[in-house]
Amino acid sequence: MRLVGSAITTAILILGFAAIAQQTGPGGSQPPAGSLPSGSPPANGAQPQVDESALRYFASQGDTRRVNAEIARLRALYPNWTPPSDLSQLSAGGSAPPDPLLERLWNLYREDRIAEVRAAIAERQAADTNWKPPEELVTALETVEARRRLVNASDSGQWQTVLSVATESPSLLTCTNVDVLWRVAEAFARTDQPIRTRDVYTYLLTNCANPAERLATLQKALTLLPEQQVADLLQFERRTGESPDDFSSIRDELARRRVERASLDSKMTASAEDLAAVERLIRNTNEAGPVLILGWYNYHHGNPARALELFKTALDRNGGAKAAEGYAMSLRALERLTDAEAFAYEWRERAPENMKIYLDVATALLSQDPAPRLDARVVARIVPVVTAQRFPDGAQALGWYSYNTQQIRTARDWFRTALGWRPEDEPSAYGLALSTQRLNERAAFNAVVSQWRGRSERIADLADGTNPGSGRRSAPVQPRAEMETAPRPAAARQVAVERIEVEQPLARTEEGVRLRQTQARSTLGRGCAMTRNPTGLSGDAALTRGWCLMEINRPLEAVAAFDQAIATGSGRTREEAAYGKSLAYLRKNLTSEAAIAAAEAPQTRSRQVELGASILTQRALAAYRDKRYVETLLALSERARLVPEQNDLLLIRGWSYFNLGRYKDAEQVFRAVQRTGHSEEASVGLNAIQEATDQVSQ
Amino acid sequence: MTRQVPRASDPKVDTIFGIHPMLNLFNSASFSAENRDPFSARCARRASLLPWLLAMISLVMTSMASSQSLSVQPLKIAGTISSADWEAYRSRFVEDSGRVVDTANGNISHSEGQGYGLLLALAASDRRSFEQILSFTFTELLIRDDGLAVWKWDPGAKPRVTDRNNATDGDLLIAYALAKAAEVWQEPRYTTAAQKIARAIGKNTLGRSGRSLVLLPGADGFGAGDRPDGPVVNLSYWVFEAFPVMAVLAPEYEWNRVWRDGVMLLQQSTAGRVRLPADWLSLQSGLQPKPADGFPPEFGYNSLRIPLYLLRAGMTDLEWLRALKQRWSAENEGVAVVNVVTGQIRERLTDQGYAILQAALACALEGTPVPAALRTFEPSLYYPSTLYLLAKSLLGEKYPQCVSSAAP
């Protein structure tokens, strides 16, 4: 017990629990009958402090059977423990007859049935008010209860409780309870006292002997302490003795982390030892992790060939999307663009990073100088991806590729598309100017020039005739793979009423709306899923609720919430709510309601346009579905006054004309669509006209 | 069958609630404990408010004439439950570890159950079980940084604590039971523990709503800033008999006001057509409490306890209790879960533990003897069995004539 006492003092001092030290002076937990453990405390506390209280009690009662059972139990728990030599003295001195209740209490205690010990003590005290439980049993009980509370509190993240229990029960802070020490260390870390955390680990590594626990201590330190402090703790590694430490895995982990940091930063170099450690990890495990790290390190430190090998290994080890990204990037760095494009294409859907590298690689492939000879299939598969992703660099690259392969109309359309996606893209504007000039489209050319003259010298030069086309771009080239596919907005298939419904409304605003909805949702959690009446909510709360309901796609309930917001909210809230309400109605295809809602609060100009356009789109589509073609055309024309008519709606217009028998108008529209690249859909229309007019003329 | 402390957290909305001048009326009628009155010292009467008071009296007299004599009469508790009844309860719902098991709720445990267990062990004068239940409560639940108990413990989960928020009624019950037990068994350990919890309740769960001071159901998630309809309260968390005891344990907090404003809130929430409070009330919108968001607008399992707590606190003069007694009588709808908006019954509750609530009302208000069928304890599930014993303990102590063998 002296040993326990001294260890506690050490722990207290080290942990800085100064206040407790006074409470638990040397006399704090005096063992019974002047017992001292055999031998002196081993240096470094190689022997854990074992709770011998039950053992001593059985010995004092002369109960050899239980003494032996307890010795066996403690030996199993603590292999290095030796029973105290003074047990026989205790036994000899134990002249008092054994108390069966005490025996039962100690048994319950031994079996960890703490509540029942408490109950039995209370029962005995109720029967005999003078009876007091033995002090060491009370202490033992309190210690176990404290440990339970500490563990439970730590499992529930109640770190203050962990620390206060540790303060009140310093007898827990010994090598017998390494788990408790770890939890206390974590509590310090979680309450921003890393120095104390380090002190606990230092105490543990200085005093506790179990090599597995020592190693685990460093593993815990890795998760809680800055690396430098972990590195400092390595000095406590015991290289000699019966059971020496092996902290090499910790060293390797530190090395791995250093290389990992350097792997993404070309200005940071890793030491040869650290790199060797990671190489060793790669050899000794089957995991992709270290391979990826070394791959990125090589990639960012000028060795793409080695990086490529490593990423290949990582792929073989199921390194997944990250490995694929690295592999594609290495191929690109090695200028193997054709391979890179083919490889990246396969992985593009796996993660946003994979899509990004695919688009980059494809763009690089198209933009090579001189213009490459590309397989038509390659170009054909690049086009839909660039279109779906609305990737302006890709569109521009397709523009140049078309231009350089003498497909000037296609080039013009791609440049236009690129500008649509990124209006400030000067190279695309230049491309557009060049193509329109080549096509002799004066009006279009002048439009570009007037827009860009002030911002782009080369476009101005083009207009002034000082630079009649860039030599490089307009150099005659061999016929290349024909561009079968010109730019084509994503939402165009057949007479795409369904598709338009799904994708069209408010494409530009969808993102803003989604942001609002997600924010509302994260504020309310599943809160808004519960059906209820929004009356009584404040304007802002109702608005949040409305967006939240939109997010879980319950637009009609959202309408009710937005109504409440319109009724009670401030100006800004009302505007927002009216906007939301319109969107909600649009989602239910209730266009008249949407139109009314839009008028409920003043909207900004751009929102007016958005909402108006969306409402008209839906109105047109609804009319078209109901075969009310005149109304369809009316709605489309109204819409066209607000925003340019996109190809899919042009097709609707064409078919409306067609169905009204206005074949000339229909033909005009379909031809226009055909010119912008919607050849398939337009051809269907044109053929239909052909057929219809043939029949008429026959 | 389940009652849960909900999690909540949402944007802030400010509120005003409470008619201030009325509160002073309650002030003058604070706890009239016979021996020592912890509150009288705190009831400073302000001369400046006197005109207000006079002006309001006539108004209040009409609507709440009886409420002036509200008071809390302390219960003895110990020795009011027979050992047979307690044994029937203990053997079913209390494990050797001291865990009180909610048998209708996936055998979980909660702070409320531990509090009831302690209180009932005391009522049965079973210190053995009291220690046992306390041991579990102390080591498994009383682990929060703020000194309150985590409310939910699930034997099938790891870690066992599946929600670390507190439930304030559980904390109140634990502290109250400890303080009462400390008196009976002369155990300072209990007093210390009770005091810690009482201070933690005072510090962490009292919330302002307008000029009122209310008991928030949990330290997190129910305040004005925590949810759009906050503050949200549960009237059945007002264990009225416990407030004078809290006032002794932690006199630095205004328990008297909490108690008083709870009564006020009850008056307000029972003023509607259906005359029943919803279990969960939003105090967000001004004067009138409303059913809180996300909860059924029901007078449900939670609120059934309100009349029991009122009776136990000796607050029998509230007019609402008469109305409730009528509603609960066999000729009318009986004890039931009722939609407080429509008045529709969702579920009739026939278990002994619910029926005895009506019998206790009839006894306390009219001296009606408790029917023979309710005299013998037939434990079923944890919750109604608990209510049964709490009611029986009260009847045994305060209304022996209703349960004596001489009664028909």
PDB file of N, CA, C and O in Angstrom, chain A residues 104 114-116 118-120 122-123 125 145 148-149 152-153 155-161 168 523-524 530 532 536-538 541, chain B residues 9-11 13 96-98 127-128 131-132 135-136 138-140 142-145 159 161 164 189 196 228 284-285 290 293-294:
ATOM      1  N   ARG A 104     -19.450 -11.810   2.679  1.00  0.00           N
ATOM      2  CA  ARG A 104     -20.350 -11.634   1.547  1.00  0.00           C
ATOM      3  C   ARG A 104     -20.058 -10.301   0.843  1.00  0.00           C
ATOM      4  O   ARG A 104     -20.030 -10.212  -0.379  1.00  0.00           O
ATOM      5  N   ILE A 114     -21.374  -3.708  -7.221  1.00  0.00           N
ATOM      6  CA  ILE A 114     -21.163  -2.603  -6.303  1.00  0.00           C
ATOM      7  C   ILE A 114     -22.460  -2.126  -5.655  1.00  0.00           C
ATOM      8  O   ILE A 114     -22.519  -1.874  -4.447  1.00  0.00           O
ATOM      9  N   ALA A 115     -23.521  -2.037  -6.460  1.00  0.00           N
ATOM     10  CA  ALA A 115     -24.799  -1.568  -5.903  1.00  0.00           C
ATOM     11  C   ALA A 115     -25.250  -2.498  -4.786  1.00  0.00           C
ATOM     12  O   ALA A 115     -25.822  -2.056  -3.782  1.00  0.00           O
ATOM     13  N   GLU A 116     -24.973  -3.784  -4.963  1.00  0.00           N
ATOM     14  CA  GLU A 116     -25.399  -4.738  -3.939  1.00  0.00           C
ATOM     15  C   GLU A 116     -24.555  -4.616  -2.680  1.00  0.00           C
ATOM     16  O   GLU A 116     -25.043  -4.849  -1.576  1.00  0.00           O
ATOM     17  N   ARG A 118     -23.366  -1.785  -1.594  1.00  0.00           N
ATOM     18  CA  ARG A 118     -23.986  -0.609  -0.965  1.00  0.00           C
ATOM     19  C   ARG A 118     -25.280  -1.015  -0.264  1.00  0.00           C
ATOM     20  O   ARG A 118     -25.549  -0.599   0.868  1.00  0.00           O
ATOM     21  N   ALA A 119     -26.077  -1.802  -0.954  1.00  0.00           N
ATOM     22  CA  ALA A 119     -27.359  -2.213  -0.395  1.00  0.00           C
ATOM     23  C   ALA A 119     -27.150  -3.013   0.888  1.00  0.00           C
ATOM     24  O   ALA A 119     -27.812  -2.771   1.904  1.00  0.00           O
ATOM     25  N   ALA A 120     -26.206  -3.945   0.852  1.00  0.00           N
ATOM     26  CA  ALA A 120     -25.988  -4.801   2.020  1.00  0.00           C
ATOM     27  C   ALA A 120     -25.467  -3.989   3.201  1.00  0.00           C
ATOM     28  O   ALA A 120     -25.850  -4.231   4.352  1.00  0.00           O
ATOM     29  N   ALA A 122     -26.142  -0.873   3.784  1.00  0.00           N
ATOM     30  CA  ALA A 122     -27.288  -0.117   4.282  1.00  0.00           C
ATOM     31  C   ALA A 122     -28.201  -1.009   5.108  1.00  0.00           C
ATOM     32  O   ALA A 122     -28.706  -0.613   6.165  1.00  0.00           O
ATOM     33  N   GLU A 123     -28.387  -2.209   4.638  1.00  0.00           N
ATOM     34  CA  GLU A 123     -29.264  -3.143   5.340  1.00  0.00           C
ATOM     35  C   GLU A 123     -28.716  -3.431   6.741  1.00  0.00           C
ATOM     36  O   GLU A 123     -29.431  -3.401   7.732  1.00  0.00           O
ATOM     37  N   GLN A 125     -26.654  -1.634   8.438  1.00  0.00           N
ATOM     38  CA  GLN A 125     -26.699  -0.432   9.280  1.00  0.00           C
ATOM     39  C   GLN A 125     -28.107  -0.167   9.794  1.00  0.00           C
ATOM     40  O   GLN A 125     -28.278   0.362  10.894  1.00  0.00           O
ATOM     41  N   GLU A 145     -16.517   3.019  -7.644  1.00  0.00           N
ATOM     42  CA  GLU A 145     -17.574   3.919  -8.129  1.00  0.00           C
ATOM     43  C   GLU A 145     -16.970   5.100  -8.893  1.00  0.00           C
ATOM     44  O   GLU A 145     -17.483   5.502  -9.934  1.00  0.00           O
ATOM     45  N   ARG A 148     -15.982   3.934 -12.287  1.00  0.00           N
ATOM     46  CA  ARG A 148     -17.136   3.797 -13.186  1.00  0.00           C
ATOM     47  C   ARG A 148     -17.620   5.150 -13.683  1.00  0.00           C
ATOM     48  O   ARG A 148     -17.921   5.319 -14.855  1.00  0.00           O
ATOM     49  N   ARG A 149     -17.742   6.083 -12.769  1.00  0.00           N
ATOM     50  CA  ARG A 149     -18.204   7.407 -13.186  1.00  0.00           C
ATOM     51  C   ARG A 149     -17.244   8.012 -14.195  1.00  0.00           C
ATOM     52  O   ARG A 149     -17.641   8.580 -15.203  1.00  0.00           O
ATOM     53  N   ASN A 152     -17.656   6.250 -17.529  1.00  0.00           N
ATOM     54  CA  ASN A 152     -18.922   6.630 -18.168  1.00  0.00           C
ATOM     55  C   ASN A 152     -18.886   8.076 -18.660  1.00  0.00           C
ATOM     56  O   ASN A 152     -19.352   8.387 -19.758  1.00  0.00           O
ATOM     57  N   ALA A 153     -18.345   8.930 -17.824  1.00  0.00           N
ATOM     58  CA  ALA A 153     -18.281  10.339 -18.226  1.00  0.00           C
ATOM     59  C   ALA A 153     -17.408  10.483 -19.469  1.00  0.00           C
ATOM     60  O   ALA A 153     -17.741  11.209 -20.406  1.00  0.00           O
ATOM     61  N   ASP A 155     -16.825   8.187 -21.742  1.00  0.00           N
ATOM     62  CA  ASP A 155     -17.546   7.630 -22.894  1.00  0.00           C
ATOM     63  C   ASP A 155     -18.579   8.613 -23.428  1.00  0.00           C
ATOM     64  O   ASP A 155     -18.941   8.559 -24.599  1.00  0.00           O
ATOM     65  N   SER A 156     -19.085   9.478 -22.562  1.00  0.00           N
ATOM     66  CA  SER A 156     -20.090  10.443 -23.009  1.00  0.00           C
ATOM     67  C   SER A 156     -19.495  11.837 -23.237  1.00  0.00           C
ATOM     68  O   SER A 156     -20.230  12.808 -23.361  1.00  0.00           O
ATOM     69  N   GLY A 157     -18.185  11.925 -23.263  1.00  0.00           N
ATOM     70  CA  GLY A 157     -17.556  13.208 -23.568  1.00  0.00           C
ATOM     71  C   GLY A 157     -17.743  14.260 -22.484  1.00  0.00           C
ATOM     72  O   GLY A 157     -17.701  15.459 -22.765  1.00  0.00           O
ATOM     73  N   GLN A 158     -17.960  13.830 -21.266  1.00  0.00           N
ATOM     74  CA  GLN A 158     -18.132  14.790 -20.168  1.00  0.00           C
ATOM     75  C   GLN A 158     -16.772  14.985 -19.491  1.00  0.00           C
ATOM     76  O   GLN A 158     -16.496  14.440 -18.421  1.00  0.00           O
ATOM     77  N   TRP A 159     -15.946  15.760 -20.143  1.00  0.00           N
ATOM     78  CA  TRP A 159     -14.534  15.820 -19.743  1.00  0.00           C
ATOM     79  C   TRP A 159     -14.313  16.499 -18.406  1.00  0.00           C
ATOM     80  O   TRP A 159     -13.402  16.146 -17.658  1.00  0.00           O
ATOM     81  N   GLN A 160     -15.151  17.490 -18.089  1.00  0.00           N
ATOM     82  CA  GLN A 160     -15.013  18.143 -16.785  1.00  0.00           C
ATOM     83  C   GLN A 160     -15.257  17.141 -15.668  1.00  0.00           C
ATOM     84  O   GLN A 160     -14.561  17.125 -14.654  1.00  0.00           O
ATOM     85  N   THR A 161     -16.267  16.293 -15.882  1.00  0.00           N
ATOM     86  CA  THR A 161     -16.544  15.281 -14.871  1.00  0.00           C
ATOM     87  C   THR A 161     -15.349  14.336 -14.743  1.00  0.00           C
ATOM     88  O   THR A 161     -14.941  13.976 -13.631  1.00  0.00           O
ATOM     89  N   GLU A 168     -10.882  14.095  -7.301  1.00  0.00           N
ATOM     90  CA  GLU A 168     -11.416  13.623  -6.026  1.00  0.00           C
ATOM     91  C   GLU A 168     -10.923  12.225  -5.679  1.00  0.00           C
ATOM     92  O   GLU A 168     -10.944  11.835  -4.516  1.00  0.00           O
ATOM     93  N   THR A 523     -30.588  23.719 -40.471  1.00  0.00           N
ATOM     94  CA  THR A 523     -31.046  24.414 -39.267  1.00  0.00           C
ATOM     95  C   THR A 523     -32.127  23.617 -38.562  1.00  0.00           C
ATOM     96  O   THR A 523     -32.122  23.460 -37.349  1.00  0.00           O
ATOM     97  N   LEU A 524     -33.052  23.121 -39.352  1.00  0.00           N
ATOM     98  CA  LEU A 524     -34.205  22.472 -38.746  1.00  0.00           C
ATOM     99  C   LEU A 524     -34.040  20.973 -38.579  1.00  0.00           C
ATOM    100  O   LEU A 524     -34.842  20.335 -37.933  1.00  0.00           O
ATOM    101  N   MET A 530     -42.110  16.999 -39.994  1.00  0.00           N
ATOM    102  CA  MET A 530     -43.338  16.806 -39.234  1.00  0.00           C
ATOM    103  C   MET A 530     -44.407  17.723 -39.787  1.00  0.00           C
ATOM    104  O   MET A 530     -44.233  18.935 -39.871  1.00  0.00           O
ATOM    105  N   ARG A 532     -47.291  20.117 -39.853  1.00  0.00           N
ATOM    106  CA  ARG A 532     -47.927  20.951 -38.844  1.00  0.00           C
ATOM    107  C   ARG A 532     -48.254  22.295 -39.442  1.00  0.00           C
ATOM    108  O   ARG A 532     -47.832  22.637 -40.535  1.00  0.00           O
ATOM    109  N   GLY A 536     -48.379  31.114 -36.525  1.00  0.00           N
ATOM    110  CA  GLY A 536     -47.750  31.381 -35.228  1.00  0.00           C
ATOM    111  C   GLY A 536     -46.248  31.470 -35.338  1.00  0.00           C
ATOM    112  O   GLY A 536     -45.588  31.959 -34.432  1.00  0.00           O
ATOM    113  N   LEU A 537     -45.689  30.996 -36.452  1.00  0.00           N
ATOM    114  CA  LEU A 537     -44.242  31.143 -36.630  1.00  0.00           C
ATOM    115  C   LEU A 537     -43.925  32.597 -36.985  1.00  0.00           C
ATOM    116  O   LEU A 537     -44.736  33.281 -37.613  1.00  0.00           O
ATOM    117  N   SER A 538     -42.753  33.020 -36.614  1.00  0.00           N
ATOM    118  CA  SER A 538     -42.325  34.347 -37.027  1.00  0.00           C
ATOM    119  C   SER A 538     -41.980  34.310 -38.511  1.00  0.00           C
ATOM    120  O   SER A 538     -41.828  33.234 -39.096  1.00  0.00           O
ATOM    121  N   ALA A 541     -38.745  32.400 -39.197  1.00  0.00           N
ATOM    122  CA  ALA A 541     -38.881  30.971 -38.904  1.00  0.00           C
ATOM    123  C   ALA A 541     -39.723  30.304 -39.979  1.00  0.00           C
ATOM    124  O   ALA A 541     -39.409  29.214 -40.449  1.00  0.00           O
TER     125      ALA A 541
ATOM    126  N   SER B   9     -33.312  21.951 -31.302  1.00  0.00           N
ATOM    127  CA  SER B   9     -32.476  23.129 -31.388  1.00  0.00           C
ATOM    128  C   SER B   9     -32.740  23.869 -32.674  1.00  0.00           C
ATOM    129  O   SER B   9     -32.668  23.309 -33.746  1.00  0.00           O
ATOM    130  N   ASP B  10     -33.115  25.051 -32.566  1.00  0.00           N
ATOM    131  CA  ASP B  10     -33.552  25.835 -33.715  1.00  0.00           C
ATOM    132  C   ASP B  10     -33.329  27.316 -33.478  1.00  0.00           C
ATOM    133  O   ASP B  10     -33.025  27.733 -32.372  1.00  0.00           O
ATOM    134  N   PRO B  11     -33.538  28.124 -34.514  1.00  0.00           N
ATOM    135  CA  PRO B  11     -33.256  29.553 -34.382  1.00  0.00           C
ATOM    136  C   PRO B  11     -34.082  30.232 -33.300  1.00  0.00           C
ATOM    137  O   PRO B  11     -35.100  29.740 -32.855  1.00  0.00           O
ATOM    138  N   VAL B  13     -36.300  32.871 -31.239  1.00  0.00           N
ATOM    139  CA  VAL B  13     -37.424  33.783 -31.325  1.00  0.00           C
ATOM    140  C   VAL B  13     -37.705  34.283 -29.926  1.00  0.00           C
ATOM    141  O   VAL B  13     -37.702  33.512 -28.979  1.00  0.00           O
ATOM    142  N   ASP B  96     -30.708  -5.806  -9.858  1.00  0.00           N
ATOM    143  CA  ASP B  96     -29.733  -5.856  -8.760  1.00  0.00           C
ATOM    144  C   ASP B  96     -28.727  -4.714  -8.856  1.00  0.00           C
ATOM    145  O   ASP B  96     -28.181  -4.261  -7.858  1.00  0.00           O
ATOM    146  N   SER B  97     -28.493  -4.258 -10.052  1.00  0.00           N
ATOM    147  CA  SER B  97     -27.524  -3.182 -10.226  1.00  0.00           C
ATOM    148  C   SER B  97     -28.077  -1.838  -9.748  1.00  0.00           C
ATOM    149  O   SER B  97     -27.357  -0.840  -9.736  1.00  0.00           O
ATOM    150  N   GLY B  98     -29.371  -1.834  -9.382  1.00  0.00           N
ATOM    151  CA  GLY B  98     -29.974  -0.576  -8.953  1.00  0.00           C
ATOM    152  C   GLY B  98     -30.615   0.174 -10.107  1.00  0.00           C
ATOM    153  O   GLY B  98     -30.999   1.332  -9.982  1.00  0.00           O
ATOM    154  N   ARG B 127     -34.163   1.195   2.837  1.00  0.00           N
ATOM    155  CA  ARG B 127     -32.905   1.890   2.604  1.00  0.00           C
ATOM    156  C   ARG B 127     -31.963   1.048   1.757  1.00  0.00           C
ATOM    157  O   ARG B 127     -31.113   1.568   1.023  1.00  0.00           O
ATOM    158  N   ARG B 128     -32.113  -0.231   1.869  1.00  0.00           N
ATOM    159  CA  ARG B 128     -31.292  -1.145   1.086  1.00  0.00           C
ATOM    160  C   ARG B 128     -31.464  -0.830  -0.415  1.00  0.00           C
ATOM    161  O   ARG B 128     -30.488  -0.593  -1.129  1.00  0.00           O
ATOM    162  N   GLU B 131     -30.175   2.637  -1.507  1.00  0.00           N
ATOM    163  CA  GLU B 131     -28.726   2.659  -1.757  1.00  0.00           C
ATOM    164  C   GLU B 131     -28.392   2.038  -3.104  1.00  0.00           C
ATOM    165  O   GLU B 131     -27.545   2.534  -3.842  1.00  0.00           O
ATOM    166  N   GLN B 132     -29.088   0.956  -3.381  1.00  0.00           N
ATOM    167  CA  GLN B 132     -28.835   0.235  -4.623  1.00  0.00           C
ATOM    168  C   GLN B 132     -29.151   1.132  -5.834  1.00  0.00           C
ATOM    169  O   GLN B 132     -28.348   1.272  -6.748  1.00  0.00           O
ATOM    170  N   SER B 135     -26.736   3.946  -6.180  1.00  0.00           N
ATOM    171  CA  SER B 135     -25.427   3.561  -6.708  1.00  0.00           C
ATOM    172  C   SER B 135     -25.426   3.608  -8.236  1.00  0.00           C
ATOM    173  O   SER B 135     -24.529   4.153  -8.863  1.00  0.00           O
ATOM    174  N   PHE B 136     -26.494   3.047  -8.819  1.00  0.00           N
ATOM    175  CA  PHE B 136     -26.585   3.075 -10.285  1.00  0.00           C
ATOM    176  C   PHE B 136     -26.717   4.508 -10.787  1.00  0.00           C
ATOM    177  O   PHE B 136     -26.041   4.935 -11.727  1.00  0.00           O
ATOM    178  N   PHE B 138     -25.836   7.249  -9.451  1.00  0.00           N
ATOM    179  CA  PHE B 138     -24.620   8.030  -9.252  1.00  0.00           C
ATOM    180  C   PHE B 138     -23.537   7.657 -10.266  1.00  0.00           C
ATOM    181  O   PHE B 138     -22.920   8.531 -10.874  1.00  0.00           O
ATOM    182  N   THR B 139     -23.337   6.362 -10.465  1.00  0.00           N
ATOM    183  CA  THR B 139     -22.208   5.976 -11.321  1.00  0.00           C
ATOM    184  C   THR B 139     -22.546   6.027 -12.803  1.00  0.00           C
ATOM    185  O   THR B 139     -21.674   6.255 -13.629  1.00  0.00           O
ATOM    186  N   GLU B 140     -23.826   5.805 -13.162  1.00  0.00           N
ATOM    187  CA  GLU B 140     -24.152   5.719 -14.587  1.00  0.00           C
ATOM    188  C   GLU B 140     -24.756   7.001 -15.150  1.00  0.00           C
ATOM    189  O   GLU B 140     -24.575   7.306 -16.326  1.00  0.00           O
ATOM    190  N   LEU B 142     -25.225  10.289 -13.201  1.00  0.00           N
ATOM    191  CA  LEU B 142     -24.782  11.600 -12.701  1.00  0.00           C
ATOM    192  C   LEU B 142     -23.351  11.884 -13.150  1.00  0.00           C
ATOM    193  O   LEU B 142     -22.427  11.962 -12.344  1.00  0.00           O
ATOM    194  N   ILE B 143     -23.193  12.019 -14.451  1.00  0.00           N
ATOM    195  CA  ILE B 143     -21.847  12.160 -15.010  1.00  0.00           C
ATOM    196  C   ILE B 143     -21.704  13.409 -15.859  1.00  0.00           C
ATOM    197  O   ILE B 143     -20.657  13.642 -16.452  1.00  0.00           O
ATOM    198  N   ARG B 144     -22.762  14.208 -15.936  1.00  0.00           N
ATOM    199  CA  ARG B 144     -22.658  15.388 -16.796  1.00  0.00           C
ATOM    200  C   ARG B 144     -21.725  16.433 -16.208  1.00  0.00           C
ATOM    201  O   ARG B 144     -21.636  16.597 -14.992  1.00  0.00           O
ATOM    202  N   ASP B 145     -21.076  17.151 -17.084  1.00  0.00           N
ATOM    203  CA  ASP B 145     -20.162  18.207 -16.654  1.00  0.00           C
ATOM    204  C   ASP B 145     -20.855  19.226 -15.757  1.00  0.00           C
ATOM    205  O   ASP B 145     -20.247  19.791 -14.858  1.00  0.00           O
ATOM    206  N   PRO B 159     -21.762   3.534 -26.191  1.00  0.00           N
ATOM    207  CA  PRO B 159     -21.939   3.531 -24.736  1.00  0.00           C
ATOM    208  C   PRO B 159     -23.413   3.519 -24.367  1.00  0.00           C
ATOM    209  O   PRO B 159     -24.265   3.874 -25.177  1.00  0.00           O
ATOM    210  N   VAL B 161     -25.119   5.297 -22.449  1.00  0.00           N
ATOM    211  CA  VAL B 161     -25.800   6.594 -22.445  1.00  0.00           C
ATOM    212  C   VAL B 161     -26.056   6.982 -23.895  1.00  0.00           C
ATOM    213  O   VAL B 161     -25.126   7.256 -24.646  1.00  0.00           O
ATOM    214  N   ARG B 164     -27.127  12.346 -23.937  1.00  0.00           N
ATOM    215  CA  ARG B 164     -26.488  12.899 -22.757  1.00  0.00           C
ATOM    216  C   ARG B 164     -27.150  14.168 -22.252  1.00  0.00           C
ATOM    217  O   ARG B 164     -26.717  14.744 -21.280  1.00  0.00           O
ATOM    218  N   ARG B 189     -24.345  12.370   3.444  1.00  0.00           N
ATOM    219  CA  ARG B 189     -23.941  12.063   2.073  1.00  0.00           C
ATOM    220  C   ARG B 189     -25.073  12.397   1.093  1.00  0.00           C
ATOM    221  O   ARG B 189     -24.845  12.924  -0.007  1.00  0.00           O
ATOM    222  N   LYS B 196     -25.889  19.413  -4.581  1.00  0.00           N
ATOM    223  CA  LYS B 196     -25.167  19.556  -5.862  1.00  0.00           C
ATOM    224  C   LYS B 196     -26.151  19.581  -7.024  1.00  0.00           C
ATOM    225  O   LYS B 196     -26.048  20.410  -7.932  1.00  0.00           O
ATOM    226  N   PRO B 228     -37.257  27.645 -32.904  1.00  0.00           N
ATOM    227  CA  PRO B 228     -38.065  28.789 -33.327  1.00  0.00           C
ATOM    228  C   PRO B 228     -39.274  28.996 -32.428  1.00  0.00           C
ATOM    229  O   PRO B 228     -39.721  30.121 -32.233  1.00  0.00           O
ATOM    230  N   GLN B 284     -43.580  30.640 -27.060  1.00  0.00           N
ATOM    231  CA  GLN B 284     -42.994  31.630 -27.937  1.00  0.00           C
ATOM    232  C   GLN B 284     -43.920  32.803 -28.196  1.00  0.00           C
ATOM    233  O   GLN B 284     -43.489  33.946 -28.233  1.00  0.00           O
ATOM    234  N   SER B 285     -45.215  32.498 -28.366  1.00  0.00           N
ATOM    235  CA  SER B 285     -46.073  33.575 -28.874  1.00  0.00           C
ATOM    236  C   SER B 285     -46.868  34.230 -27.761  1.00  0.00           C
ATOM    237  O   SER B 285     -48.004  33.891 -27.511  1.00  0.00           O
ATOM    238  N   LYS B 290     -48.847  27.489 -26.499  1.00  0.00           N
ATOM    239  CA  LYS B 290     -49.407  26.721 -27.618  1.00  0.00           C
ATOM    240  C   LYS B 290     -48.716  25.379 -27.681  1.00  0.00           C
ATOM    241  O   LYS B 290     -47.577  25.260 -27.239  1.00  0.00           O
ATOM    242  N   ASP B 293     -43.977  22.739 -31.527  1.00  0.00           N
ATOM    243  CA  ASP B 293     -43.711  22.118 -32.829  1.00  0.00           C
ATOM    244  C   ASP B 293     -43.146  20.722 -32.668  1.00  0.00           C
ATOM    245  O   ASP B 293     -42.303  20.481 -31.814  1.00  0.00           O
ATOM    246  N   GLY B 294     -43.582  19.851 -33.552  1.00  0.00           N
ATOM    247  CA  GLY B 294     -42.943  18.548 -33.602  1.00  0.00           C
ATOM    248  C   GLY B 294     -43.464  17.565 -32.568  1.00  0.00           C
ATOM    249  O   GLY B 294     -42.986  16.439 -32.487  1.00  0.00           O
TER     250      GLY B 294
END
